[in-house]
Short mmCIF file of C-alpha atoms in Angstrom, two decimals:
data_model
loop_
_atom_site.label_atom_id
_atom_site.label_comp_id
_atom_site.label_asym_id
_atom_site.label_seq_id
_atom_site.Cartn_x
_atom_site.Cartn_y
_atom_site.Cartn_z
CA UNK A 1 8.11 106.89 69.95
CA UNK A 2 6.81 103.25 71.43
CA UNK A 3 5.68 103.31 75.46
CA UNK A 4 5.87 101.08 77.93
CA UNK A 5 2.69 100.44 80.45
CA UNK A 6 5.06 99.19 83.20
CA UNK A 7 9.08 98.40 84.16
CA UNK A 8 10.06 95.19 82.34
CA UNK A 9 9.77 92.11 83.75
CA UNK A 10 12.70 89.54 84.30
CA UNK A 11 13.04 86.46 86.87
CA UNK A 12 16.41 85.81 86.42
CA UNK A 13 18.86 85.30 89.54
CA UNK A 14 20.38 88.67 89.05
CA UNK A 15 17.17 89.91 89.07
CA UNK A 16 15.45 88.50 91.50
CA UNK A 17 19.07 89.25 93.67
CA UNK A 18 19.00 92.73 92.85
CA UNK A 19 15.48 92.68 94.79
CA UNK A 20 16.48 90.93 97.92
CA UNK A 21 19.30 93.72 98.28
CA UNK A 22 17.00 96.23 97.87
CA UNK A 23 19.26 97.19 94.48
CA UNK A 24 16.19 96.71 91.61
CA UNK A 25 13.73 99.43 92.15
CA UNK A 26 14.74 101.77 89.50
CA UNK A 27 15.25 101.04 86.09
CA UNK A 28 18.67 102.72 86.14
CA UNK A 29 20.10 99.76 89.08
CA UNK A 30 19.41 97.39 86.46
CA UNK A 31 22.78 98.03 85.25
CA UNK A 32 24.13 95.76 88.00
CA UNK A 33 21.95 92.58 86.98
CA UNK A 34 24.87 92.26 84.06
CA UNK A 35 27.47 93.11 86.92
CA UNK A 36 25.69 90.83 89.57
CA UNK A 37 25.65 88.31 87.26
CA UNK A 38 29.22 88.07 86.83
CA UNK A 39 29.44 87.63 90.60
CA UNK A 40 27.05 84.68 90.98
CA UNK A 41 29.46 82.62 93.06
CA UNK A 42 29.02 85.23 95.74
CA UNK A 43 26.39 85.34 95.76
CA UNK A 44 25.67 81.28 95.82
CA UNK A 45 26.10 81.54 100.45
CA UNK A 46 23.07 82.35 101.84
CA UNK A 47 25.81 83.97 104.97
CA UNK A 48 27.40 85.51 102.31
CA UNK A 49 24.09 87.06 100.92
CA UNK A 50 23.47 88.08 104.72
CA UNK A 51 25.78 89.41 105.50
CA UNK A 52 26.18 91.95 102.48
CA UNK A 53 22.61 92.92 102.42
CA UNK A 54 22.69 94.62 105.96
CA UNK A 55 26.39 96.33 104.49
CA UNK A 56 23.55 96.79 100.93
CA UNK A 57 22.73 100.81 100.66
CA UNK A 58 19.80 101.53 97.04
CA UNK A 59 22.06 104.06 95.58
CA UNK A 60 25.00 101.60 96.47
CA UNK A 61 27.84 101.07 92.27
CA UNK A 62 29.32 98.90 91.13
CA UNK A 63 32.29 99.61 92.63
CA UNK A 64 30.34 100.14 96.27
CA UNK A 65 29.09 97.03 95.78
CA UNK A 66 32.53 95.31 95.01
CA UNK A 67 33.70 96.61 98.10
CA UNK A 68 31.65 95.90 100.25
CA UNK A 69 31.30 92.15 99.04
CA UNK A 70 35.30 91.94 99.52
CA UNK A 71 34.76 93.95 103.47
CA UNK A 72 32.23 90.37 104.19
CA UNK A 73 35.08 88.14 102.75
CA UNK A 74 37.87 89.45 104.99
CA UNK A 75 35.04 90.11 108.08
CA UNK A 76 36.55 93.63 107.55
CA UNK A 77 33.98 95.52 109.96
CA UNK A 78 33.31 99.19 107.98
CA UNK A 79 32.90 99.02 103.81
CA UNK A 80 35.57 101.40 104.00
CA UNK A 81 38.96 101.35 101.80
CA UNK A 82 41.28 102.32 103.83
CA UNK A 83 40.10 99.66 106.92
CA UNK A 84 39.38 97.03 103.68
CA UNK A 85 43.37 97.77 103.14
CA UNK A 86 44.60 97.42 107.29
CA UNK A 87 41.88 94.48 107.75
CA UNK A 88 44.04 93.01 105.00
CA UNK A 89 47.74 93.61 106.28
CA UNK A 90 46.57 92.32 109.79
CA UNK A 91 46.34 88.67 107.87
CA UNK A 92 49.70 89.47 107.07
CA UNK A 93 50.99 90.74 110.47
CA UNK A 94 49.14 87.83 112.54
CA UNK A 95 51.18 85.53 109.61
CA UNK A 96 53.85 86.86 111.03
CA UNK A 97 55.46 87.49 107.45
CA UNK A 98 55.24 90.01 104.91
CA UNK A 99 55.73 87.13 101.62
CA UNK A 100 52.50 84.95 103.11
CA UNK A 101 49.89 84.93 101.96
CA UNK A 102 46.27 86.48 102.89
CA UNK A 103 44.03 84.53 103.83
CA UNK A 104 40.98 87.16 103.32
CA UNK A 105 42.59 88.36 99.87
CA UNK A 106 42.91 84.96 98.80
CA UNK A 107 39.20 84.88 99.51
CA UNK A 108 38.73 87.69 96.93
CA UNK A 109 40.54 86.62 93.89
CA UNK A 110 38.27 82.82 94.54
CA UNK A 111 35.11 84.85 93.87
CA UNK A 112 36.54 86.73 91.09
CA UNK A 113 37.41 90.57 93.13
CA UNK A 114 40.56 90.88 93.01
CA UNK A 115 40.95 93.04 90.02
CA UNK A 116 38.50 95.41 91.55
CA UNK A 117 40.29 95.49 94.68
CA UNK A 118 42.98 96.43 93.16
CA UNK A 119 41.37 98.97 90.40
CA UNK A 120 40.04 100.55 94.34
CA UNK A 121 43.17 100.62 95.58
CA UNK A 122 44.65 102.46 92.61
CA UNK A 123 41.92 104.58 92.64
CA UNK A 124 41.96 105.27 96.67
CA UNK A 125 45.59 105.41 96.76
CA UNK A 126 47.59 105.83 93.76
CA UNK A 127 49.31 102.31 94.40
CA UNK A 128 50.05 100.94 90.51
CA UNK A 129 51.72 98.03 89.80
CA UNK A 130 52.04 95.25 87.02
CA UNK A 131 51.78 92.41 89.52
CA UNK A 132 50.27 93.80 92.77
CA UNK A 133 50.83 92.49 96.15
CA UNK A 134 49.86 93.57 100.06
CA UNK A 135 53.76 93.57 100.74
CA UNK A 136 54.49 95.81 97.88
CA UNK A 137 50.91 97.93 99.33
CA UNK A 138 52.34 98.62 102.40
CA UNK A 139 56.32 99.17 101.35
CA UNK A 140 55.22 101.44 98.78
CA UNK A 141 52.47 103.15 101.79
CA UNK A 142 55.64 103.27 104.19
CA UNK A 143 58.04 105.06 101.52
CA UNK A 144 55.34 107.12 100.58
CA UNK A 145 53.51 108.42 103.91
CA UNK A 146 57.64 109.16 105.35
CA UNK A 147 59.14 110.87 101.60
CA UNK A 148 56.49 113.33 101.36
#
């Protein structure tokens, strides 16, 4: 059996971001390194990184981290899924059309977080679609809420 004197050392950008966010203190948290590496476009901005740092907690998982990144992009005041969805619906209300493109959802897609968003919406609200949209999500919520 091989024993290590200390935790393995890594100095790549993802590991540095883990440390900056306060997520790299335990060996288990190093599993987030690959996840952060996939989101490197988001971390290219100091403003986004700073805004995310204010929201991150040491126990955050990959899904929670994604949701917090989405909240930063959407300028959502809180990190919960319901508030995020309401913020995205407000984009539609401000555009005065259900068929309009959401600026915030476009930002979420631009930074590779759209699949995570729709997966979390499916888990949180039970909404699944082959081609999901905010319009269909809203209509589904209205129909299901009035139907039950």
